[in-house]
Short mmCIF file of C-alpha atoms and ligand atoms in Angstrom, two decimals:
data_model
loop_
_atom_site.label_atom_id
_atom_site.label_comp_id
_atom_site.label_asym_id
_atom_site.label_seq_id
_atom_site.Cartn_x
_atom_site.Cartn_y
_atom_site.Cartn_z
CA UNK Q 1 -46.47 30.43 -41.22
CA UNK Q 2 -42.91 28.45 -42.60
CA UNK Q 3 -43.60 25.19 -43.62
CA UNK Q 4 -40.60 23.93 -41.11
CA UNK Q 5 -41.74 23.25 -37.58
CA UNK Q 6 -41.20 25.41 -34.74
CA UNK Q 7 -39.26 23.46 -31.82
CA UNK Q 8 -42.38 23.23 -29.26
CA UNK Q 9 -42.03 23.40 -25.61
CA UNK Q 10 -37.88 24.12 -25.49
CA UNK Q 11 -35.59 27.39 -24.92
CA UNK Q 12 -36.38 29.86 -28.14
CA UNK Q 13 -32.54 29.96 -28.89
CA UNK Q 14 -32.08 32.40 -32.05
CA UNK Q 15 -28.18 33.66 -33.87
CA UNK Q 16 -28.20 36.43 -36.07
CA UNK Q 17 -25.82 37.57 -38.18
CA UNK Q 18 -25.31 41.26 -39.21
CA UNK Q 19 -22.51 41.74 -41.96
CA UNK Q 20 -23.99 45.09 -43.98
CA UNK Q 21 -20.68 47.10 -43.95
CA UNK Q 22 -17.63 46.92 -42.22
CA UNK Q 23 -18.15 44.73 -39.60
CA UNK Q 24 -19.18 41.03 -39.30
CA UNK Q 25 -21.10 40.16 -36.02
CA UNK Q 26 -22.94 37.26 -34.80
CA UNK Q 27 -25.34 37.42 -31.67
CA UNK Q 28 -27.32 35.25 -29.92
CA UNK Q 29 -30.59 35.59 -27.31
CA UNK Q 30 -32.03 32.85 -25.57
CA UNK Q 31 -35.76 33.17 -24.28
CA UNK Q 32 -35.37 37.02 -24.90
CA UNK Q 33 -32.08 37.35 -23.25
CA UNK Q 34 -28.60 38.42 -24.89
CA UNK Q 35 -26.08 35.67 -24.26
CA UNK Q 36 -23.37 37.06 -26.61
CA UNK Q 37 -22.93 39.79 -29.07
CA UNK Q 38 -19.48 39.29 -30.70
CA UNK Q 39 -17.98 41.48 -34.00
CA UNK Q 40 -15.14 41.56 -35.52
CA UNK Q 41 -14.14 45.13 -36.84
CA UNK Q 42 -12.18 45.00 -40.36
CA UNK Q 43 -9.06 47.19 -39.82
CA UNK Q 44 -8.15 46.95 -43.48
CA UNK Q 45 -9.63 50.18 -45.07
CA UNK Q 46 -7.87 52.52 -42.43
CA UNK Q 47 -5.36 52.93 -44.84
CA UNK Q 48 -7.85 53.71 -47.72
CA UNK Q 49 -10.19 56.28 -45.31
CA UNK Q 50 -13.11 54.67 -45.95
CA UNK Q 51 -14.87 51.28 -46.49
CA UNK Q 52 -13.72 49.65 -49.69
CA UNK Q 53 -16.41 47.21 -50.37
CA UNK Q 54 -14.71 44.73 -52.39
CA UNK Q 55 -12.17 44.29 -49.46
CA UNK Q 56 -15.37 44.34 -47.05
CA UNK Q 57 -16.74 41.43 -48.80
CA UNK Q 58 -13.92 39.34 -48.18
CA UNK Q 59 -13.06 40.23 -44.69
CA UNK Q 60 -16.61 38.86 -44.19
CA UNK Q 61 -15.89 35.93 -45.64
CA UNK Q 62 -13.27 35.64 -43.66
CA UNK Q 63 -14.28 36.52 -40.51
CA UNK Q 64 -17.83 34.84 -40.88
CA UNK Q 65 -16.96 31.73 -39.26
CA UNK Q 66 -15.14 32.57 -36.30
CA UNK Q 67 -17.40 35.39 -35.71
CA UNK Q 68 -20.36 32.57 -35.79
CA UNK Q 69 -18.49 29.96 -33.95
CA UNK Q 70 -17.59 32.36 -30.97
CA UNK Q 71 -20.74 33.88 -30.20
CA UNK Q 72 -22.57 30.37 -29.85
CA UNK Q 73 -19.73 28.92 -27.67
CA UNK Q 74 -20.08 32.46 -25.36
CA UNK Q 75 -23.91 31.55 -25.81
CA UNK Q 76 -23.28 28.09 -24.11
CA UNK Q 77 -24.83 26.79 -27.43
CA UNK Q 78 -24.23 24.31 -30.18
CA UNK Q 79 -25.71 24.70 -33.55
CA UNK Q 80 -28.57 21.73 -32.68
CA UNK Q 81 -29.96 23.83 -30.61
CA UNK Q 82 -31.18 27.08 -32.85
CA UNK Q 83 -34.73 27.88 -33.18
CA UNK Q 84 -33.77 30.16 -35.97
CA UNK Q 85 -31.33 32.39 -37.61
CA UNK Q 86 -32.09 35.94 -38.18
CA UNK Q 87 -29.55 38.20 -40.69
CA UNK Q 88 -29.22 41.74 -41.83
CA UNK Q 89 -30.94 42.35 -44.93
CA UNK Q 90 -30.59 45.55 -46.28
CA UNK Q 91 -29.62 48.36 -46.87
CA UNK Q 92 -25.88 48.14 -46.71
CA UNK Q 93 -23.08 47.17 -49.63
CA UNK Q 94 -24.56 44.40 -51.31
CA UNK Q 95 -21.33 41.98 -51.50
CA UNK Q 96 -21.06 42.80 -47.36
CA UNK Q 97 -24.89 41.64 -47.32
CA UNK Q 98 -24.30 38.57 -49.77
CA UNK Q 99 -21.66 36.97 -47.74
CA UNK Q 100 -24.20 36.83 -44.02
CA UNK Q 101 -27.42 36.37 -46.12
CA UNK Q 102 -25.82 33.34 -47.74
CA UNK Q 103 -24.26 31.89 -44.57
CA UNK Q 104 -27.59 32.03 -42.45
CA UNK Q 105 -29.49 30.70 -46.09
CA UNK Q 106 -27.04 27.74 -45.58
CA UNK Q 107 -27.19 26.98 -41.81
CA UNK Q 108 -31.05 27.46 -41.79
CA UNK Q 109 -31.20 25.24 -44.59
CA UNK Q 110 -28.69 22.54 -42.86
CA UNK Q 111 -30.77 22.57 -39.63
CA UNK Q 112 -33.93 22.93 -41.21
CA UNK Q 113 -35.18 26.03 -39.27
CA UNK Q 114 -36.74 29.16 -40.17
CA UNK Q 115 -34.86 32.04 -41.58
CA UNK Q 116 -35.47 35.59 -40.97
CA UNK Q 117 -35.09 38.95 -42.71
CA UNK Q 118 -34.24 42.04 -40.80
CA UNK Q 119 -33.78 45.84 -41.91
CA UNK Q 120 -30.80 47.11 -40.53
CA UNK Q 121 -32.11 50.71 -39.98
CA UNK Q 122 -35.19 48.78 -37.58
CA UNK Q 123 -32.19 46.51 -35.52
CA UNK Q 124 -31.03 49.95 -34.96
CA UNK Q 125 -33.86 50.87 -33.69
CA UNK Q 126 -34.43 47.47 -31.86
CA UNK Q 127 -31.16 48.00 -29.81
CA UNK Q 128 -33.02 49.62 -27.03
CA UNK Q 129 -35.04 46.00 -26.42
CA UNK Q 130 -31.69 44.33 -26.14
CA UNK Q 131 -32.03 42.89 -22.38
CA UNK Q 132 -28.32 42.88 -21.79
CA UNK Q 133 -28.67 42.42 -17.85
CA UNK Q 134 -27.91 46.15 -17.21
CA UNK Q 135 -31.64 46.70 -16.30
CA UNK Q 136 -31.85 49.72 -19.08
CA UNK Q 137 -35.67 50.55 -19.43
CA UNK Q 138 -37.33 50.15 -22.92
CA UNK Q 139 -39.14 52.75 -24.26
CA UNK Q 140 -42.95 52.62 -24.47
CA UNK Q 141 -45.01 53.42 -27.56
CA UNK Q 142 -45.54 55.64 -29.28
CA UNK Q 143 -41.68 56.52 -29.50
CA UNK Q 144 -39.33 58.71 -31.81
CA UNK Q 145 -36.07 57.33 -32.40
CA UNK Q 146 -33.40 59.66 -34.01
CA UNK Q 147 -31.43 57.05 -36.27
CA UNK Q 148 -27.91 58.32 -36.92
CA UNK Q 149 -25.64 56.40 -38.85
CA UNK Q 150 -22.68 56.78 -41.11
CA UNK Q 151 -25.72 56.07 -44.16
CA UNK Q 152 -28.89 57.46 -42.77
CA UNK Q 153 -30.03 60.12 -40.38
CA UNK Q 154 -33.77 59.87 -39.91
CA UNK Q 155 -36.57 60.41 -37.60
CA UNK Q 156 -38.52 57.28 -37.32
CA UNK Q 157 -42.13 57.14 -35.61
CA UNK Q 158 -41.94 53.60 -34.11
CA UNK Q 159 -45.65 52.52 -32.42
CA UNK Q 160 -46.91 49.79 -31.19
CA UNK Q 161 -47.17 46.20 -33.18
CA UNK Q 162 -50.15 45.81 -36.07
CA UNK Q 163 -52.76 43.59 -35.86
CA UNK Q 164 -51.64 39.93 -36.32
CA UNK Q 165 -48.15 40.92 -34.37
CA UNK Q 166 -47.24 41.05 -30.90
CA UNK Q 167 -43.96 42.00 -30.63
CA UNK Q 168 -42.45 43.67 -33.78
CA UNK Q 169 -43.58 47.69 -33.22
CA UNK Q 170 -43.98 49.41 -36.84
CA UNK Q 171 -41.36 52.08 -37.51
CA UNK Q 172 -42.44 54.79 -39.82
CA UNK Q 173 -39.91 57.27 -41.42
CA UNK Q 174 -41.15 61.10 -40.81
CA UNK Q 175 -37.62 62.73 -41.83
CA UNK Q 176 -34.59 61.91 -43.59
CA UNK Q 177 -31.00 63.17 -44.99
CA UNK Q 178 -32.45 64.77 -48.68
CA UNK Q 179 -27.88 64.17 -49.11
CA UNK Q 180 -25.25 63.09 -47.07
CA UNK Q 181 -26.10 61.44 -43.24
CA UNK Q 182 -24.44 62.88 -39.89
CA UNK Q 183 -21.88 60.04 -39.77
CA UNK Q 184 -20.98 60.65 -43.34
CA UNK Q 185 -20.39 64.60 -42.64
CA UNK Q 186 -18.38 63.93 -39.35
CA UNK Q 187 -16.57 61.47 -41.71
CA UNK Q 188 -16.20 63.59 -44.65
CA UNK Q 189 -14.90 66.42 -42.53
CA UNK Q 190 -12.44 64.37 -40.16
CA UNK Q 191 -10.81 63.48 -43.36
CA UNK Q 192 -10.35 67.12 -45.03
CA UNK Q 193 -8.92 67.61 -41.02
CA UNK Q 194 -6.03 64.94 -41.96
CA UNK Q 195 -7.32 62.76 -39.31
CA UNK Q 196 -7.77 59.07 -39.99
CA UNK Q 197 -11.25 56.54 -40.56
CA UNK Q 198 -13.68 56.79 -39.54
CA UNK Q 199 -13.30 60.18 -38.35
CA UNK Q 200 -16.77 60.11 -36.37
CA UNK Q 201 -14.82 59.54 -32.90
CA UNK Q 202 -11.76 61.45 -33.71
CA UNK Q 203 -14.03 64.32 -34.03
CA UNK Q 204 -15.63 63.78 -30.74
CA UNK Q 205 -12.12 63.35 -29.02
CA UNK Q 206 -11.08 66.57 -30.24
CA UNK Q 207 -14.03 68.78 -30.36
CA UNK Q 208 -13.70 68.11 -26.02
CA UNK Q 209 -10.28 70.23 -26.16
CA UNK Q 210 -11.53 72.83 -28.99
CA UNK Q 211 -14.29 76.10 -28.98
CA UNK Q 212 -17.39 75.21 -30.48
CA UNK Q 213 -18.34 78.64 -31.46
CA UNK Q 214 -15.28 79.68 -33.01
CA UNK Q 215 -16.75 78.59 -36.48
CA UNK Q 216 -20.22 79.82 -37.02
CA UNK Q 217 -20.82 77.52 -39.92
CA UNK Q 218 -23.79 77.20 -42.48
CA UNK Q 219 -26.97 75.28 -41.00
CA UNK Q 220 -30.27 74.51 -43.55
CA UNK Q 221 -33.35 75.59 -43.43
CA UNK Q 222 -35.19 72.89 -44.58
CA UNK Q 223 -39.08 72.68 -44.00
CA UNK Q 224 -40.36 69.34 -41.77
CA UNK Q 225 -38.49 67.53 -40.45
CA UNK Q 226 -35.73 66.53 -42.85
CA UNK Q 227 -31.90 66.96 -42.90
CA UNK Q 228 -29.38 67.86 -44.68
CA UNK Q 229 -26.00 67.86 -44.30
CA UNK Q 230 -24.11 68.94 -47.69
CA UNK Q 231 -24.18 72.91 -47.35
CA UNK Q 232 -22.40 72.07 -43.69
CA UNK Q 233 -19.91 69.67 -45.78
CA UNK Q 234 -19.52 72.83 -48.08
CA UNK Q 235 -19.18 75.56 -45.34
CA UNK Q 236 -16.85 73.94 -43.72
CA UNK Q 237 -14.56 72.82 -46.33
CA UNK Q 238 -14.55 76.76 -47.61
CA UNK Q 239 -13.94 78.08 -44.19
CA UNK Q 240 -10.57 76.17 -44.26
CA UNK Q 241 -9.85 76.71 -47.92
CA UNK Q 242 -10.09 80.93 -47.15
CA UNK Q 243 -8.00 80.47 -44.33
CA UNK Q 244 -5.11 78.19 -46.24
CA UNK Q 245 -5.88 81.46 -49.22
CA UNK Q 246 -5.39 83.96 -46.68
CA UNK Q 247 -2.12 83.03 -45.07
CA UNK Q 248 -0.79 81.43 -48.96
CA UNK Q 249 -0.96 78.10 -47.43
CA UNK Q 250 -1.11 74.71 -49.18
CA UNK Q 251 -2.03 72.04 -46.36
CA UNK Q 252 -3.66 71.49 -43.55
CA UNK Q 253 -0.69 70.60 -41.47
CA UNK Q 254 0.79 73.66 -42.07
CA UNK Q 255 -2.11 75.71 -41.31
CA UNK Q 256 -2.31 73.66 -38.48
CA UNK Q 257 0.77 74.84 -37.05
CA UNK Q 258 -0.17 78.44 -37.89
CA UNK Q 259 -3.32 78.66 -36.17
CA UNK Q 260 -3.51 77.21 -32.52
CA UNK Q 261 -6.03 74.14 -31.70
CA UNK Q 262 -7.36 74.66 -35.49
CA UNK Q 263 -8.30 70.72 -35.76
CA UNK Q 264 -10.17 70.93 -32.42
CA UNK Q 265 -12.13 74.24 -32.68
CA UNK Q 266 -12.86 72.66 -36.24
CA UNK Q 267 -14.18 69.78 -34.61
CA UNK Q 268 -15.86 71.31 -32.06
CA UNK Q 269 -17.70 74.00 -34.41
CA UNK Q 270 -18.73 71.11 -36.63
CA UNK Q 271 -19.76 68.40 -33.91
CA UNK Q 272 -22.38 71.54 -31.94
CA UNK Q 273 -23.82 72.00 -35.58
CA UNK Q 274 -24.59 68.94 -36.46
CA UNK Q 275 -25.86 68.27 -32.84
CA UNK Q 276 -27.95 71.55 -32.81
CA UNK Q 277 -29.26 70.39 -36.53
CA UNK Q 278 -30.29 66.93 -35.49
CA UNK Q 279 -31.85 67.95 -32.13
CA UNK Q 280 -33.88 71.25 -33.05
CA UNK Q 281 -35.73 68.73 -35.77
CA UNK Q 282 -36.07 66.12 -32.93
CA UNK Q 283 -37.74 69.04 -30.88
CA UNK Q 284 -40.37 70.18 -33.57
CA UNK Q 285 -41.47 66.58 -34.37
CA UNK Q 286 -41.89 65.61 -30.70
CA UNK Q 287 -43.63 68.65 -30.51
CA UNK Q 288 -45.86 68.57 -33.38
CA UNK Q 289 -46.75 65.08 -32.57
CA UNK Q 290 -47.52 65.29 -28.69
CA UNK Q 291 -44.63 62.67 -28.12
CA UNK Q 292 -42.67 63.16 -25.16
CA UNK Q 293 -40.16 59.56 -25.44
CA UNK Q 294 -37.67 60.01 -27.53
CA UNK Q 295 -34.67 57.49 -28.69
CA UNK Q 296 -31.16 57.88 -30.44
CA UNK Q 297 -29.40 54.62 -32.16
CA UNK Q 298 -26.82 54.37 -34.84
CA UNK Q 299 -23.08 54.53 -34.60
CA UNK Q 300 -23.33 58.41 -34.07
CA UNK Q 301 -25.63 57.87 -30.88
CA UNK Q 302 -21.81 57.47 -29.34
CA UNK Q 303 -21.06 60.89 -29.93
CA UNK Q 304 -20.42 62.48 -26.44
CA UNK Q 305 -22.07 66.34 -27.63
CA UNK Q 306 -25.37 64.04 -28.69
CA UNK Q 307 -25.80 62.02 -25.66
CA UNK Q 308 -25.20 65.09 -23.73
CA UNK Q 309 -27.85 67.31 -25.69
CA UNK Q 310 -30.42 64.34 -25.25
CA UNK Q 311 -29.61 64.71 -21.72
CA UNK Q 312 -30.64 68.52 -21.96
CA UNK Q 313 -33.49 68.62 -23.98
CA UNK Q 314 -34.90 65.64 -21.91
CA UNK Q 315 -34.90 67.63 -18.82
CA UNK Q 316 -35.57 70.93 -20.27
CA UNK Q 317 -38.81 69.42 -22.60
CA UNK Q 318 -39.77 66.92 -20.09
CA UNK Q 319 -38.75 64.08 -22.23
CA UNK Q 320 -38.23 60.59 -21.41
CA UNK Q 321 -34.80 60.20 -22.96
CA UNK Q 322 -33.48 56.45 -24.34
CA UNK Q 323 -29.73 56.06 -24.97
CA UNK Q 324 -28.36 52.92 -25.91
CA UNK Q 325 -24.83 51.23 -24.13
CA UNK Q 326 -22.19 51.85 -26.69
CA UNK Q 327 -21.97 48.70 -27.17
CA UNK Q 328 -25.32 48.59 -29.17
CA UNK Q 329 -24.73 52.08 -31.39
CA UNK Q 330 -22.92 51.33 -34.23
CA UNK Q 331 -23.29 47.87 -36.21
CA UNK Q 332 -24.17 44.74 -34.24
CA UNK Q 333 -26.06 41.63 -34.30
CA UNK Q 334 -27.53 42.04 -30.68
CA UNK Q 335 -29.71 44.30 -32.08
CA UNK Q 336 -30.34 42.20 -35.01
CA UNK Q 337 -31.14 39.53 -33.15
CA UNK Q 338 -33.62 41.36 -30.73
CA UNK Q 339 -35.11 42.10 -33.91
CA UNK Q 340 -35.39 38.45 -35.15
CA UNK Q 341 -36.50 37.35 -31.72
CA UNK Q 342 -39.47 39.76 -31.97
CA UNK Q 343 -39.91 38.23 -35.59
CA UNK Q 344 -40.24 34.74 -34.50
CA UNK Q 345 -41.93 35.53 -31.74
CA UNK Q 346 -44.65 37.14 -34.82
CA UNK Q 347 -43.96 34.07 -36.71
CA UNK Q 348 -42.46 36.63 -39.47
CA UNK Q 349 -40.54 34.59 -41.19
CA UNK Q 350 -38.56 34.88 -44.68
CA UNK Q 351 -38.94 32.50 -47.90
CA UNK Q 352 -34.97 30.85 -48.75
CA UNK Q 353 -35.01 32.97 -52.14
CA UNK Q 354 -35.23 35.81 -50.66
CA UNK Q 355 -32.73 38.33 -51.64
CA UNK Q 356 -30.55 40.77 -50.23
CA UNK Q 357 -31.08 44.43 -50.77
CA UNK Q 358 -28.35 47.88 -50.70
CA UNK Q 359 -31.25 50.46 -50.47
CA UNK Q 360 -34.05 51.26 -48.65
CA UNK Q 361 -35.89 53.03 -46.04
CA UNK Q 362 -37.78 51.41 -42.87
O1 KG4 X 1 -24.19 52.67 -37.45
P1 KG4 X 1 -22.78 52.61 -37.92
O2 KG4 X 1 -21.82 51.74 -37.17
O3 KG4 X 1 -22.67 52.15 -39.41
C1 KG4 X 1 -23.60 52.48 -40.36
O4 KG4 X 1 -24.58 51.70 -40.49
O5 KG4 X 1 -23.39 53.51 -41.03
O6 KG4 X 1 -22.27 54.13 -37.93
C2 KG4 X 1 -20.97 54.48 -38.32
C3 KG4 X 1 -20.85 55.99 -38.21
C4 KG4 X 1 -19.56 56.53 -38.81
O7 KG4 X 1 -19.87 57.61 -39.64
C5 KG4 X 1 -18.76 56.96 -37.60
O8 KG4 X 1 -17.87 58.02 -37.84
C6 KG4 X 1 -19.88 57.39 -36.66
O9 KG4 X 1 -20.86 56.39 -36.84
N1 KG4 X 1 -19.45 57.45 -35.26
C7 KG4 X 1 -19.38 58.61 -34.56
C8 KG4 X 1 -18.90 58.27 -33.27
N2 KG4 X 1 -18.70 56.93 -33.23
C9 KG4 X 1 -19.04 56.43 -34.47
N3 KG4 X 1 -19.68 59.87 -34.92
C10 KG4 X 1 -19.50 60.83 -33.99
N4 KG4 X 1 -19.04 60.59 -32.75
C11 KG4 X 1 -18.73 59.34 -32.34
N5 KG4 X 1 -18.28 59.12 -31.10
#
């Protein structure tokens, strides 16, 4: 139990803050329902294709107030009225984490409430508790949820709350990336393609106008239910380089012009690979384990050829699919703060020296 009081007999009003990347987001939920959810996206490594943490760091900083400020004036809140203040973590860059572990140290500390930790990869997970007032069902337990992200693709078991907890289900990791996560392949290919960060929903843009079996490409054949993602990476970057060889091409652009809709048959053989890798592991572990509800989170649960295949293999294995609004798939603090609402709810609170963390698993 945290030595600070609980506020007895009012509203359970709890922010969270989520700043483990590129994007700073505050969030608050008031008796278990999202008031606001508001993030502000940091444009500035566009130029760079890809996330350049010093320059996330201060963006956060940046940002941080605002961010904060907005979400409890949406909320209809002030400050005086938190019961607590939840914040990302780990894993994530660590000077991304410092800046939104600091900030909710210092306002828990100012108010005198508690403070709690959250694991990014289990807000993930917790998006599909968010009551948003669309009426979405949750799942029930037990549950797999196929975490996708630009830093992790897993398959987490997530059952019902230990002893001594109510509301927080455990979350236990059965399969994981032994290299590079979905996002980060979509990413890594997208930019070989020319096309800008991140390259996840450029990818699923052009994949709708290209062939997806015009380039068979490599797929691993790895035992359980991990993933892997490199010898994709690899095939595909050597299809391209054979082709450039074979016509005495330098770049991509001119290949481009040589070879009709190359960038979206490209896509679209890459983005049914990676969907046909993630799903036929997501079909042997619901299988294996006699679980027929099955979830998707992470920023690549947006990908159109994902949703769709969930869609599929729900009806086809009698599944009892879960798919979050887009709004809740890649980072934000709703689903951090679902999280942290669950927490306090457990009375899982976190100590004021506690640090953040970059790596980890659930
Ligand atoms: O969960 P997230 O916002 O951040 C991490 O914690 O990593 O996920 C970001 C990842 C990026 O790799 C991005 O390219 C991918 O999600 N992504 C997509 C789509 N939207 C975002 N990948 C494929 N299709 C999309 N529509």
């Amino acid at each position: 139990m945290h030595p600070i009081l609980l506020k007895m007999g009012k509203e359970t009003v709890i922010l969270a803050i989520e700043s483990s990347c590129d994007d700073t987001s505050a969030a608050v939920i008031i008796d278990g329902v999202l008031r606001s959810n508001v993030t502000a996206s940091q444009k500035v490594h566009e130029e760079f294709g890809g996330v350049v943490p010093e320059l996330a760091s201060r963006a956060h900083q940046q940002n941080i107030l605002p961010v904060v400020d907005t979400a409890l004036k949406r909320a209809g809140v002030g400050k005086e009225a938190l019961s607590a203040i939840a914040f990302t973590r780990g894993p994530g860059l660590l000077g991304s984490l410092l800046v939104g572990t600091s900030f909710a140290k210092g306002l828990a500390l100012a108010l005198n409430i508690p403070l709690i930790d959250v694991n990014h990869l289990q807000g993930h997970v917790m998006a599909h508790f968010v009551e948003d007032g669309t009426g979405l069902p949750h799942p029930d337990y037990p549950f797999l949820c196929l975490l996708v992200s630009g830093g992790n693709s897993q398959i987490v078991l997530v059952e019902s709350p230990k002893s001594g907890a109510a509301h927080m289900p455990q979350m236990r990791i059965i399969g994981q990336t032994i290299d590079d996560a979905a996002g980060e392949a979509f990413d890594k290919c997208a930019k070989v393609l020319g096309l800008p960060y991140p390259g996840g929903p450029w990818i699923d843009r052009l994949a709708k106008l290209g062939d997806a079996a015009k380039y068979p490409f490599a797929k691993p054949n790895l035992p359980g239910y991990d993933y892997s993602f490199s010898g994709l990476k690899t095939s595909f970057l050597y299809t391209l380089r054979d082709m450039l060889r074979e016509r005495g091409l330098e770049t991509i652009d001119q290949l481009a012009e040589a070879v009709p809709d190359l960038r979206e048959d490209f896509c679209a053989s890459l983005q049914a690979t990676v969907v046909d890798i993630l799903m036929r592991k997501l079909k042997k572990a619901a299988k294996d384990l006699n679980i027929s509800h099955v979830a998707v989170a992470g920023g690549v649960s947006a990908n159109s050829a994902l949703r769709q295949a969930f869609i599929d293999y729900g009806k086809r294995y009698h599944w009892q699919v879960y798919i979050p609004p887009f709004a809740f798939t890649t980072d934000n603090a709703a689903m951090i703060c679902q999280a942290g609402y669950f927490k306090y709810l457990d009375h899982d609170f976190c100590a004021i020296d506690e640090v953040p963390f970059a790596k980890t698993t659930i």
